[in-house]
mmCIF file of C-alpha atoms and ligand atoms in Angstrom:
data_model
loop_
_atom_site.group_PDB
_atom_site.id
_atom_site.type_symbol
_atom_site.label_atom_id
_atom_site.label_comp_id
_atom_site.label_asym_id
_atom_site.label_seq_id
_atom_site.Cartn_x
_atom_site.Cartn_y
_atom_site.Cartn_z
ATOM 1 C CA UNK A 1 -23.580 4.350 1.379
ATOM 2 C CA UNK A 2 -21.082 3.245 4.013
ATOM 3 C CA UNK A 3 -21.150 0.104 6.081
ATOM 4 C CA UNK A 4 -21.355 0.978 9.771
ATOM 5 C CA UNK A 5 -21.020 -2.190 11.802
ATOM 6 C CA UNK A 6 -21.698 -1.828 15.512
ATOM 7 C CA UNK A 7 -17.986 -2.057 16.268
ATOM 8 C CA UNK A 8 -17.267 0.983 14.029
ATOM 9 C CA UNK A 9 -17.635 3.031 17.210
ATOM 10 C CA UNK A 10 -14.478 1.448 18.632
ATOM 11 C CA UNK A 11 -11.113 3.159 18.089
ATOM 12 C CA UNK A 12 -9.237 2.045 14.998
ATOM 13 C CA UNK A 13 -6.426 0.530 17.054
ATOM 14 C CA UNK A 14 -9.004 -1.570 18.957
ATOM 15 C CA UNK A 15 -10.641 -2.680 15.710
ATOM 16 C CA UNK A 16 -7.215 -3.857 14.481
ATOM 17 C CA UNK A 17 -7.436 -6.464 17.251
ATOM 18 C CA UNK A 18 -11.171 -7.112 17.569
ATOM 19 C CA UNK A 19 -12.252 -6.204 14.023
ATOM 20 C CA UNK A 20 -14.381 -9.260 13.423
ATOM 21 C CA UNK A 21 -15.624 -9.894 16.940
ATOM 22 C CA UNK A 22 -15.030 -13.084 18.898
ATOM 23 C CA UNK A 23 -14.010 -16.284 17.153
ATOM 24 C CA UNK A 24 -16.982 -18.374 16.023
ATOM 25 C CA UNK A 25 -15.149 -21.428 17.326
ATOM 26 C CA UNK A 26 -17.106 -23.127 20.183
ATOM 27 C CA UNK A 27 -13.858 -23.856 22.061
ATOM 28 C CA UNK A 28 -13.502 -20.214 23.062
ATOM 29 C CA UNK A 29 -10.155 -19.914 21.287
ATOM 30 C CA UNK A 30 -8.917 -16.337 21.529
ATOM 31 C CA UNK A 31 -7.296 -16.519 18.107
ATOM 32 C CA UNK A 32 -9.389 -17.369 15.082
ATOM 33 C CA UNK A 33 -8.677 -20.748 13.501
ATOM 34 C CA UNK A 34 -7.165 -21.146 10.044
ATOM 35 C CA UNK A 35 -9.754 -22.796 7.821
ATOM 36 C CA UNK A 36 -7.209 -24.644 5.705
ATOM 37 C CA UNK A 37 -9.757 -26.249 3.418
ATOM 38 C CA UNK A 38 -10.263 -26.091 -0.334
ATOM 39 C CA UNK A 39 -13.943 -26.944 -0.289
ATOM 40 C CA UNK A 40 -17.038 -27.163 1.959
ATOM 41 C CA UNK A 41 -19.750 -29.825 2.255
ATOM 42 C CA UNK A 42 -23.325 -28.964 1.270
ATOM 43 C CA UNK A 43 -26.190 -30.007 3.572
ATOM 44 C CA UNK A 44 -28.349 -30.821 0.501
ATOM 45 C CA UNK A 45 -29.214 -29.791 -3.038
ATOM 46 C CA UNK A 46 -29.435 -26.006 -3.378
ATOM 47 C CA UNK A 47 -28.225 -25.648 0.203
ATOM 48 C CA UNK A 48 -24.990 -24.030 1.348
ATOM 49 C CA UNK A 49 -23.397 -23.145 4.656
ATOM 50 C CA UNK A 50 -22.439 -19.883 2.972
ATOM 51 C CA UNK A 51 -19.111 -21.430 1.954
ATOM 52 C CA UNK A 52 -18.654 -23.546 -1.161
ATOM 53 C CA UNK A 53 -15.086 -23.302 -2.447
ATOM 54 C CA UNK A 54 -12.114 -21.373 -1.040
ATOM 55 C CA UNK A 55 -11.263 -19.534 -4.273
ATOM 56 C CA UNK A 56 -14.609 -17.793 -3.786
ATOM 57 C CA UNK A 57 -15.030 -17.526 -0.004
ATOM 58 C CA UNK A 58 -13.102 -18.751 2.999
ATOM 59 C CA UNK A 59 -13.824 -17.843 6.657
ATOM 60 C CA UNK A 60 -10.216 -16.956 7.539
ATOM 61 C CA UNK A 61 -9.921 -14.684 4.517
ATOM 62 C CA UNK A 62 -13.321 -13.167 5.282
ATOM 63 C CA UNK A 63 -12.171 -12.289 8.808
ATOM 64 C CA UNK A 64 -9.223 -10.346 7.386
ATOM 65 C CA UNK A 65 -11.462 -8.728 4.770
ATOM 66 C CA UNK A 66 -14.172 -7.585 7.151
ATOM 67 C CA UNK A 67 -11.557 -6.144 9.533
ATOM 68 C CA UNK A 68 -10.008 -4.205 6.648
ATOM 69 C CA UNK A 69 -13.395 -2.979 5.368
ATOM 70 C CA UNK A 70 -14.012 -1.567 8.833
ATOM 71 C CA UNK A 71 -10.526 0.020 9.122
ATOM 72 C CA UNK A 72 -10.749 1.654 5.683
ATOM 73 C CA UNK A 73 -14.422 2.727 6.185
ATOM 74 C CA UNK A 74 -15.291 0.741 3.061
ATOM 75 C CA UNK A 75 -18.175 -1.446 2.004
ATOM 76 C CA UNK A 76 -16.263 -4.518 0.923
ATOM 77 C CA UNK A 77 -12.624 -5.551 1.195
ATOM 78 C CA UNK A 78 -11.141 -8.302 -0.968
ATOM 79 C CA UNK A 79 -7.850 -10.005 -0.203
ATOM 80 C CA UNK A 80 -5.550 -11.081 -3.036
ATOM 81 C CA UNK A 81 -2.404 -13.172 -3.368
ATOM 82 C CA UNK A 82 -0.346 -9.973 -3.780
ATOM 83 C CA UNK A 83 -0.699 -6.246 -4.216
ATOM 84 C CA UNK A 84 -0.072 -6.781 -7.936
ATOM 85 C CA UNK A 85 -2.909 -9.336 -8.155
ATOM 86 C CA UNK A 86 -5.220 -6.741 -6.570
ATOM 87 C CA UNK A 87 -4.172 -4.030 -9.042
ATOM 88 C CA UNK A 88 -4.369 -6.373 -12.056
ATOM 89 C CA UNK A 89 -7.895 -7.431 -11.064
ATOM 90 C CA UNK A 90 -8.965 -3.812 -10.531
ATOM 91 C CA UNK A 91 -7.744 -2.932 -14.035
ATOM 92 C CA UNK A 92 -10.130 -5.618 -15.380
ATOM 93 C CA UNK A 93 -12.980 -3.284 -14.368
ATOM 94 C CA UNK A 94 -12.132 -1.228 -17.454
ATOM 95 C CA UNK A 95 -12.665 -1.828 -21.161
ATOM 96 C CA UNK A 96 -10.551 -1.253 -24.272
ATOM 97 C CA UNK A 97 -10.395 2.446 -25.094
ATOM 98 C CA UNK A 98 -10.821 3.579 -21.481
ATOM 99 C CA UNK A 99 -8.290 6.176 -20.387
ATOM 100 C CA UNK A 100 -6.656 6.086 -16.958
ATOM 101 C CA UNK A 101 -4.608 8.883 -15.408
ATOM 102 C CA UNK A 102 -1.855 7.625 -13.143
ATOM 103 C CA UNK A 103 0.585 9.318 -10.817
ATOM 104 C CA UNK A 104 3.955 9.496 -12.604
ATOM 105 C CA UNK A 105 5.654 8.182 -9.486
ATOM 106 C CA UNK A 106 4.329 4.667 -8.892
ATOM 107 C CA UNK A 107 5.753 1.366 -7.711
ATOM 108 C CA UNK A 108 7.776 -0.077 -10.638
ATOM 109 C CA UNK A 109 5.617 -3.219 -10.768
ATOM 110 C CA UNK A 110 2.532 -1.100 -11.378
ATOM 111 C CA UNK A 111 4.372 0.699 -14.199
ATOM 112 C CA UNK A 112 5.299 -2.704 -15.667
ATOM 113 C CA UNK A 113 1.694 -3.935 -15.440
ATOM 114 C CA UNK A 114 0.437 -0.856 -17.253
ATOM 115 C CA UNK A 115 3.127 -0.968 -19.952
ATOM 116 C CA UNK A 116 3.260 -4.704 -20.578
ATOM 117 C CA UNK A 117 -0.276 -5.942 -19.865
ATOM 118 C CA UNK A 118 -2.944 -3.248 -19.675
ATOM 119 C CA UNK A 119 -1.775 -1.308 -22.737
ATOM 120 C CA UNK A 120 -2.019 -4.474 -24.876
ATOM 121 C CA UNK A 121 -5.560 -4.927 -23.504
ATOM 122 C CA UNK A 122 -6.536 -1.552 -24.986
ATOM 123 C CA UNK A 123 -6.367 0.691 -21.905
ATOM 124 C CA UNK A 124 -4.772 4.094 -22.458
ATOM 125 C CA UNK A 125 -2.696 5.866 -19.821
ATOM 126 C CA UNK A 126 -1.395 9.362 -19.087
ATOM 127 C CA UNK A 127 0.780 10.306 -16.135
ATOM 128 C CA UNK A 128 0.915 13.386 -13.913
ATOM 129 C CA UNK A 129 3.619 14.334 -11.412
ATOM 130 C CA UNK A 130 1.426 16.107 -8.852
ATOM 131 C CA UNK A 131 -2.208 16.855 -8.039
ATOM 132 C CA UNK A 132 -2.524 19.688 -10.588
ATOM 133 C CA UNK A 133 -0.910 17.676 -13.418
ATOM 134 C CA UNK A 134 -3.058 14.625 -12.627
ATOM 135 C CA UNK A 135 -6.271 16.660 -12.748
ATOM 136 C CA UNK A 136 -5.116 18.428 -15.932
ATOM 137 C CA UNK A 137 -4.589 15.038 -17.617
ATOM 138 C CA UNK A 138 -8.300 14.100 -17.365
ATOM 139 C CA UNK A 139 -9.893 13.591 -20.827
ATOM 140 C CA UNK A 140 -13.458 12.817 -21.983
ATOM 141 C CA UNK A 141 -12.716 9.047 -21.976
ATOM 142 C CA UNK A 142 -11.032 9.042 -18.571
ATOM 143 C CA UNK A 143 -12.548 6.200 -16.556
ATOM 144 C CA UNK A 144 -10.231 6.275 -13.555
ATOM 145 C CA UNK A 145 -7.390 8.002 -11.768
ATOM 146 C CA UNK A 146 -4.877 5.776 -9.988
ATOM 147 C CA UNK A 147 -2.443 7.308 -7.516
ATOM 148 C CA UNK A 148 -0.128 6.315 -4.711
ATOM 149 C CA UNK A 149 0.061 8.802 -1.875
ATOM 150 C CA UNK A 150 2.716 9.059 -0.636
ATOM 151 C CA UNK A 151 4.218 7.773 -3.864
ATOM 152 C CA UNK A 152 6.921 5.174 -4.290
ATOM 153 C CA UNK A 153 9.785 6.137 -4.122
ATOM 154 C CA UNK A 154 9.685 9.950 -4.293
ATOM 155 C CA UNK A 155 7.179 10.437 -1.451
ATOM 156 C CA UNK A 156 4.996 12.941 -3.325
ATOM 157 C CA UNK A 157 1.597 13.477 -1.718
ATOM 158 C CA UNK A 158 -1.536 13.757 -3.866
ATOM 159 C CA UNK A 159 -4.539 15.746 -2.620
ATOM 160 C CA UNK A 160 -7.140 12.970 -2.374
ATOM 161 C CA UNK A 161 -10.222 15.176 -1.875
ATOM 162 C CA UNK A 162 -9.387 17.519 -4.784
ATOM 163 C CA UNK A 163 -8.490 14.628 -7.100
ATOM 164 C CA UNK A 164 -11.648 12.720 -6.127
ATOM 165 C CA UNK A 165 -13.812 15.742 -6.841
ATOM 166 C CA UNK A 166 -12.228 16.249 -10.278
ATOM 167 C CA UNK A 167 -12.540 12.524 -11.061
ATOM 168 C CA UNK A 168 -16.217 12.413 -10.131
ATOM 169 C CA UNK A 169 -16.988 15.545 -12.129
ATOM 170 C CA UNK A 170 -15.571 13.703 -15.149
ATOM 171 C CA UNK A 171 -17.517 10.514 -14.338
ATOM 172 C CA UNK A 172 -14.307 8.696 -13.375
ATOM 173 C CA UNK A 173 -13.319 6.637 -10.328
ATOM 174 C CA UNK A 174 -10.494 7.531 -7.950
ATOM 175 C CA UNK A 175 -8.286 4.607 -6.920
ATOM 176 C CA UNK A 176 -5.746 5.240 -4.153
ATOM 177 C CA UNK A 177 -2.863 2.953 -3.259
ATOM 178 C CA UNK A 178 -2.712 3.413 0.529
ATOM 179 C CA UNK A 179 0.198 1.021 1.098
ATOM 180 C CA UNK A 180 2.591 3.597 2.595
ATOM 181 C CA UNK A 181 0.259 5.027 5.259
ATOM 182 C CA UNK A 182 -2.381 2.343 5.891
ATOM 183 C CA UNK A 183 -5.798 3.253 7.372
ATOM 184 C CA UNK A 184 -4.041 3.967 10.658
ATOM 185 C CA UNK A 185 -2.707 7.230 9.200
ATOM 186 C CA UNK A 186 -4.937 7.837 6.152
ATOM 187 C CA UNK A 187 -8.402 6.733 5.017
ATOM 188 C CA UNK A 188 -8.857 7.671 1.342
ATOM 189 C CA UNK A 189 -12.481 6.448 1.127
ATOM 190 C CA UNK A 190 -13.470 8.997 3.785
ATOM 191 C CA UNK A 191 -11.845 11.677 1.605
ATOM 192 C CA UNK A 192 -13.792 10.733 -1.536
ATOM 193 C CA UNK A 193 -11.844 7.898 -3.175
ATOM 194 C CA UNK A 194 -13.807 4.958 -4.641
ATOM 195 C CA UNK A 195 -11.272 2.198 -4.196
ATOM 196 C CA UNK A 196 -8.264 1.621 -1.971
ATOM 197 C CA UNK A 197 -5.395 -0.694 -2.845
ATOM 198 C CA UNK A 198 -2.811 -2.215 -0.531
ATOM 199 C CA UNK A 199 0.257 -4.242 -0.873
ATOM 200 C CA UNK A 200 -0.622 -6.015 2.394
ATOM 201 C CA UNK A 201 2.873 -7.522 2.170
ATOM 202 C CA UNK A 202 4.011 -4.242 3.747
ATOM 203 C CA UNK A 203 2.617 -2.639 6.948
ATOM 204 C CA UNK A 204 -0.637 -4.608 7.194
ATOM 205 C CA UNK A 205 1.079 -7.987 7.519
ATOM 206 C CA UNK A 206 4.063 -6.054 8.848
ATOM 207 C CA UNK A 207 6.725 -8.703 9.453
ATOM 208 C CA UNK A 208 8.426 -9.221 6.078
ATOM 209 C CA UNK A 209 7.050 -12.766 6.073
ATOM 210 C CA UNK A 210 4.188 -12.870 3.585
ATOM 211 C CA UNK A 211 2.980 -11.516 0.245
ATOM 212 C CA UNK A 212 -0.624 -10.315 0.121
ATOM 213 C CA UNK A 213 -2.798 -7.652 -1.471
ATOM 214 C CA UNK A 214 -6.073 -5.945 -0.829
ATOM 215 C CA UNK A 215 -8.754 -3.878 -2.545
ATOM 216 C CA UNK A 216 -11.407 -2.009 -0.559
ATOM 217 C CA UNK A 217 -14.482 -0.654 -2.341
ATOM 218 C CA UNK A 218 -16.517 2.313 -1.122
ATOM 219 C CA UNK A 219 -19.825 1.043 -2.521
ATOM 220 C CA UNK A 220 -21.559 -2.340 -2.851
ATOM 221 C CA UNK A 221 -21.817 -2.339 -6.654
ATOM 222 C CA UNK A 222 -18.068 -1.856 -7.075
ATOM 223 C CA UNK A 223 -17.366 -4.422 -4.357
ATOM 224 C CA UNK A 224 -19.581 -7.013 -6.035
ATOM 225 C CA UNK A 225 -18.048 -6.455 -9.484
ATOM 226 C CA UNK A 226 -14.570 -6.874 -8.072
ATOM 227 C CA UNK A 227 -15.556 -9.955 -6.113
ATOM 228 C CA UNK A 228 -16.966 -11.551 -9.269
ATOM 229 C CA UNK A 229 -13.753 -10.697 -11.143
ATOM 230 C CA UNK A 230 -11.582 -12.151 -8.392
ATOM 231 C CA UNK A 231 -13.607 -15.383 -8.254
ATOM 232 C CA UNK A 232 -13.247 -15.731 -12.019
ATOM 233 C CA UNK A 233 -9.578 -14.767 -12.325
ATOM 234 C CA UNK A 234 -8.630 -16.588 -9.137
ATOM 235 C CA UNK A 235 -6.301 -14.292 -7.193
ATOM 236 C CA UNK A 236 -7.854 -14.836 -3.737
ATOM 237 C CA UNK A 237 -5.493 -14.939 -0.736
ATOM 238 C CA UNK A 238 -4.841 -18.347 0.845
ATOM 239 C CA UNK A 239 -6.168 -19.086 4.380
ATOM 240 C CA UNK A 240 -2.747 -19.197 6.067
ATOM 241 C CA UNK A 241 -1.621 -15.910 4.506
ATOM 242 C CA UNK A 242 -4.950 -14.344 5.488
ATOM 243 C CA UNK A 243 -4.283 -15.463 9.054
ATOM 244 C CA UNK A 244 -0.771 -13.953 8.965
ATOM 245 C CA UNK A 245 -2.316 -10.662 7.839
ATOM 246 C CA UNK A 246 -4.890 -10.787 10.652
ATOM 247 C CA UNK A 247 -2.115 -11.473 13.119
ATOM 248 C CA UNK A 248 0.000 -8.626 11.745
ATOM 249 C CA UNK A 249 -2.916 -6.187 11.876
ATOM 250 C CA UNK A 250 -3.270 -6.577 15.639
ATOM 251 C CA UNK A 251 -0.092 -4.549 16.198
ATOM 252 C CA UNK A 252 -0.533 -2.117 13.298
ATOM 253 C CA UNK A 253 -1.137 0.931 15.485
ATOM 254 C CA UNK A 254 1.850 0.481 17.798
ATOM 255 C CA UNK A 255 4.161 -0.506 14.966
ATOM 256 C CA UNK A 256 3.260 2.505 12.853
ATOM 257 C CA UNK A 257 3.497 4.982 15.728
ATOM 258 C CA UNK A 258 6.977 3.767 16.584
ATOM 259 C CA UNK A 259 8.197 3.349 12.998
ATOM 260 C CA UNK A 260 6.955 6.816 11.989
ATOM 261 C CA UNK A 261 8.587 8.446 15.036
ATOM 262 C CA UNK A 262 11.907 6.775 14.209
ATOM 263 C CA UNK A 263 11.551 7.720 10.516
ATOM 264 C CA UNK A 264 10.955 11.325 11.470
ATOM 265 C CA UNK A 265 14.110 11.350 13.597
ATOM 266 C CA UNK A 266 16.210 9.675 10.896
ATOM 267 C CA UNK A 267 14.890 11.999 8.150
ATOM 268 C CA UNK A 268 15.969 14.987 10.198
ATOM 269 C CA UNK A 269 19.355 13.427 10.958
ATOM 270 C CA UNK A 270 19.954 12.449 7.310
ATOM 271 C CA UNK A 271 19.384 15.933 6.000
ATOM 272 C CA UNK A 272 22.191 17.250 8.177
ATOM 273 C CA UNK A 273 24.662 14.628 6.912
ATOM 274 C CA UNK A 274 27.231 16.135 4.519
ATOM 275 C CA UNK A 275 27.021 13.154 2.143
ATOM 276 C CA UNK A 276 23.246 13.488 1.732
ATOM 277 C CA UNK A 277 22.036 16.040 -0.811
ATOM 278 C CA UNK A 278 18.236 15.671 -0.410
ATOM 279 C CA UNK A 279 15.733 13.923 1.861
ATOM 280 C CA UNK A 280 12.187 13.078 0.713
ATOM 281 C CA UNK A 281 9.854 12.620 3.690
ATOM 282 C CA UNK A 282 6.458 14.373 3.902
ATOM 283 C CA UNK A 283 6.881 14.902 7.646
ATOM 284 C CA UNK A 284 9.637 17.473 7.022
ATOM 285 C CA UNK A 285 8.120 20.960 7.034
ATOM 286 C CA UNK A 286 10.003 21.946 3.844
ATOM 287 C CA UNK A 287 8.604 18.989 1.857
ATOM 288 C CA UNK A 288 6.616 20.456 -1.087
ATOM 289 C CA UNK A 289 3.460 18.536 -0.061
ATOM 290 C CA UNK A 290 3.778 18.991 3.711
ATOM 291 C CA UNK A 291 0.517 20.983 4.044
ATOM 292 C CA UNK A 292 -1.578 18.438 2.089
ATOM 293 C CA UNK A 293 -0.040 15.619 4.069
ATOM 294 C CA UNK A 294 -0.861 17.376 7.364
ATOM 295 C CA UNK A 295 -4.434 17.948 6.199
ATOM 296 C CA UNK A 296 -5.330 14.505 4.915
ATOM 297 C CA UNK A 297 -3.243 12.130 7.041
ATOM 298 C CA UNK A 298 -2.620 11.807 10.760
ATOM 299 C CA UNK A 299 0.983 10.662 10.245
ATOM 300 C CA UNK A 300 3.637 10.684 7.541
ATOM 301 C CA UNK A 301 4.648 7.037 7.527
ATOM 302 C CA UNK A 302 8.006 5.352 7.896
ATOM 303 C CA UNK A 303 9.556 5.411 4.441
ATOM 304 C CA UNK A 304 12.324 7.963 3.919
ATOM 305 C CA UNK A 305 13.866 8.356 0.475
ATOM 306 C CA UNK A 306 17.108 10.283 0.125
ATOM 307 C CA UNK A 307 19.724 11.211 -2.415
ATOM 308 C CA UNK A 308 23.431 10.997 -1.657
ATOM 309 C CA UNK A 309 26.090 13.111 -3.384
ATOM 310 C CA UNK A 310 27.545 10.404 -5.652
ATOM 311 C CA UNK A 311 26.473 7.038 -7.093
ATOM 312 C CA UNK A 312 29.681 5.599 -5.610
ATOM 313 C CA UNK A 313 28.528 6.612 -2.113
ATOM 314 C CA UNK A 314 25.139 4.984 -2.755
ATOM 315 C CA UNK A 315 26.824 1.725 -3.825
ATOM 316 C CA UNK A 316 29.135 1.812 -0.802
ATOM 317 C CA UNK A 317 26.255 2.469 1.586
ATOM 318 C CA UNK A 318 24.271 -0.495 0.230
ATOM 319 C CA UNK A 319 27.126 -2.891 0.834
ATOM 320 C CA UNK A 320 28.327 -1.340 4.107
ATOM 321 C CA UNK A 321 25.095 -1.314 6.151
ATOM 322 C CA UNK A 322 25.055 -4.089 8.747
ATOM 323 C CA UNK A 323 21.840 -3.809 10.796
ATOM 324 C CA UNK A 324 19.814 -2.373 7.928
ATOM 325 C CA UNK A 325 19.543 -4.845 5.070
ATOM 326 C CA UNK A 326 19.876 -4.146 1.347
ATOM 327 C CA UNK A 327 16.605 -5.633 0.110
ATOM 328 C CA UNK A 328 13.388 -4.806 -1.726
ATOM 329 C CA UNK A 329 10.148 -4.158 0.147
ATOM 330 C CA UNK A 330 9.097 -1.979 3.062
ATOM 331 C CA UNK A 331 6.753 -1.847 6.001
ATOM 332 C CA UNK A 332 8.147 -4.718 8.063
ATOM 333 C CA UNK A 333 9.800 -5.010 11.442
ATOM 334 C CA UNK A 334 13.307 -5.092 9.887
ATOM 335 C CA UNK A 335 14.678 -1.888 8.345
ATOM 336 C CA UNK A 336 15.432 -2.270 4.650
ATOM 337 C CA UNK A 337 17.396 -0.134 2.233
ATOM 338 C CA UNK A 338 16.300 -0.339 -1.402
ATOM 339 C CA UNK A 339 17.999 0.889 -4.574
ATOM 340 C CA UNK A 340 15.049 1.818 -6.841
ATOM 341 C CA UNK A 341 17.276 2.147 -9.937
ATOM 342 C CA UNK A 342 18.160 -1.552 -10.086
ATOM 343 C CA UNK A 343 15.408 -3.039 -7.916
ATOM 344 C CA UNK A 344 11.819 -1.794 -7.594
ATOM 345 C CA UNK A 345 11.928 0.578 -10.594
ATOM 346 C CA UNK A 346 14.354 -1.231 -12.907
ATOM 347 C CA UNK A 347 11.733 -1.854 -15.605
ATOM 348 C CA UNK A 348 10.790 1.785 -16.081
ATOM 349 C CA UNK A 349 12.322 3.523 -19.080
ATOM 350 C CA UNK A 350 15.289 5.793 -18.412
ATOM 351 C CA UNK A 351 13.121 8.726 -19.543
ATOM 352 C CA UNK A 352 10.363 7.817 -17.035
ATOM 353 C CA UNK A 353 12.908 7.444 -14.245
ATOM 354 C CA UNK A 354 14.506 10.782 -15.038
ATOM 355 C CA UNK A 355 11.109 12.497 -15.083
ATOM 356 C CA UNK A 356 10.416 11.443 -11.490
ATOM 357 C CA UNK A 357 13.984 11.690 -10.191
ATOM 358 C CA UNK A 358 15.103 8.060 -9.855
ATOM 359 C CA UNK A 359 18.833 7.806 -10.461
ATOM 360 C CA UNK A 360 21.965 6.105 -9.146
ATOM 361 C CA UNK A 361 22.108 8.402 -6.134
ATOM 362 C CA UNK A 362 18.577 7.700 -4.844
ATOM 363 C CA UNK A 363 17.917 5.303 -1.957
ATOM 364 C CA UNK A 364 14.704 4.306 -0.196
ATOM 365 C CA UNK A 365 14.834 3.456 3.492
ATOM 366 C CA UNK A 366 11.991 1.534 5.109
ATOM 367 C CA UNK A 367 12.341 2.183 8.819
ATOM 368 C CA UNK A 368 11.605 -0.852 10.953
ATOM 369 C CA UNK A 369 11.203 -1.340 14.683
ATOM 370 C CA UNK A 370 14.839 -1.245 15.731
ATOM 371 C CA UNK A 371 16.099 1.419 18.154
ATOM 372 C CA UNK A 372 16.629 4.742 16.373
ATOM 373 C CA UNK A 373 20.134 5.165 17.823
ATOM 374 C CA UNK A 374 21.196 1.769 16.426
ATOM 375 C CA UNK A 375 19.855 2.621 12.971
ATOM 376 C CA UNK A 376 21.568 6.006 13.036
ATOM 377 C CA UNK A 377 24.876 4.422 14.056
ATOM 378 C CA UNK A 378 24.580 1.919 11.203
ATOM 379 C CA UNK A 379 23.855 4.685 8.673
ATOM 380 C CA UNK A 380 26.632 6.897 10.057
ATOM 381 C CA UNK A 381 29.219 4.133 9.734
ATOM 382 C CA UNK A 382 28.058 3.098 6.251
ATOM 383 C CA UNK A 383 27.705 6.608 4.847
ATOM 384 C CA UNK A 384 31.339 7.287 5.677
HETATM 385 C C1 PLP B 401 2.961 1.115 -3.310
HETATM 386 C C2 PLP B 401 2.960 -0.325 -3.754
HETATM 387 N N1 PLP B 401 1.857 -0.833 -4.335
HETATM 388 C C3 PLP B 401 1.816 -2.120 -4.760
HETATM 389 C C4 PLP B 401 2.898 -2.946 -4.620
HETATM 390 C C5 PLP B 401 2.834 -4.373 -5.104
HETATM 391 O O1 PLP B 401 2.574 -5.205 -4.030
HETATM 392 P P1 PLP B 401 3.066 -6.741 -3.904
HETATM 393 O O2 PLP B 401 4.555 -6.721 -3.872
HETATM 394 O O3 PLP B 401 2.429 -7.195 -2.639
HETATM 395 O O4 PLP B 401 2.537 -7.431 -5.112
HETATM 396 C C6 PLP B 401 4.054 -2.468 -3.997
HETATM 397 C C7 PLP B 401 5.216 -3.356 -3.813
HETATM 398 O O5 PLP B 401 6.282 -2.936 -3.425
HETATM 399 C C8 PLP B 401 4.088 -1.124 -3.557
HETATM 400 O O6 PLP B 401 5.182 -0.606 -2.969
#
């Protein structure tokens, strides 16, 4: 059962701007107000305006959530204080003894959550490198499959429809982290996933200025269970951050078009550079998952990982870039270069890192909105 609000007929880029309809404010304000309030007055006993306490519901947060439910073709979207808060709350859906298959290549924070929190809570995990290995890892007690596609940082693409089918056959849920592509390029719920995750800190908010997370459920029962968990645990996104996300969403389509076009150009340029030994970008026709990516997404995103010939060149590049900044994160207006070994994936074991290919020569570039020629000149000068 899918929610089909009247505005679902509008193009996705239009819904990014008008997702929740006109502001309810009687002043006619074009931009929705920020309801910066902790609590709401009751008209009388057993009466409510629909809002009681902002940990549970808040109109600004709801506006962001209903826009995202529409964009992801989901039933219910829930905004969290971070992507990690969303993932941690989702993992509370499961009970001790449940088995979860994860993609081997995942954001390092998700690895840390699994290893340091969920395992102690009795959840069991297996990892698979690609679609076939993930499906092969399903066991009788598998309750869920959790994948990023494309994955962070190796840019592997998982076949969502095939994985969803295998999960459902086993009575398990498919959870897809859609941070790298966003609903503008990929809508996992339409392909059979049950839950979508976002680090909204990335493309959804889009300006490197806020931390936020999101879960979108395909069906009402799952949405209600998650909402009850969030109200109890307390990871709901604050009104101002919800407003920043709504504001960021308005330009999602134009940002992603431009960022992906620049990323495509830089990926192609990087692979011809003599100091670069490999480029990982699913938009390159020789990427191992190019066909799946073409089939299930309308764009390949704006993250380009690459390996240089020596760790010394990687270290030099990180300190020599001028326009591009050496920093964690991705998806914002400013281009960032990340060193997964010591930053995003530092808490993985050496064995786990080796299995996916994270070493001292690997870099992850998040392509921002700067002019491609300026970014190329910066990389050329810093690569030496
Ligand atoms: C793919 C992915 N998922 C989840 C997260 C966690 O999100 P947050 O940093 O908003 O907690 C990140 C963060 O980098 C990420 O890259």
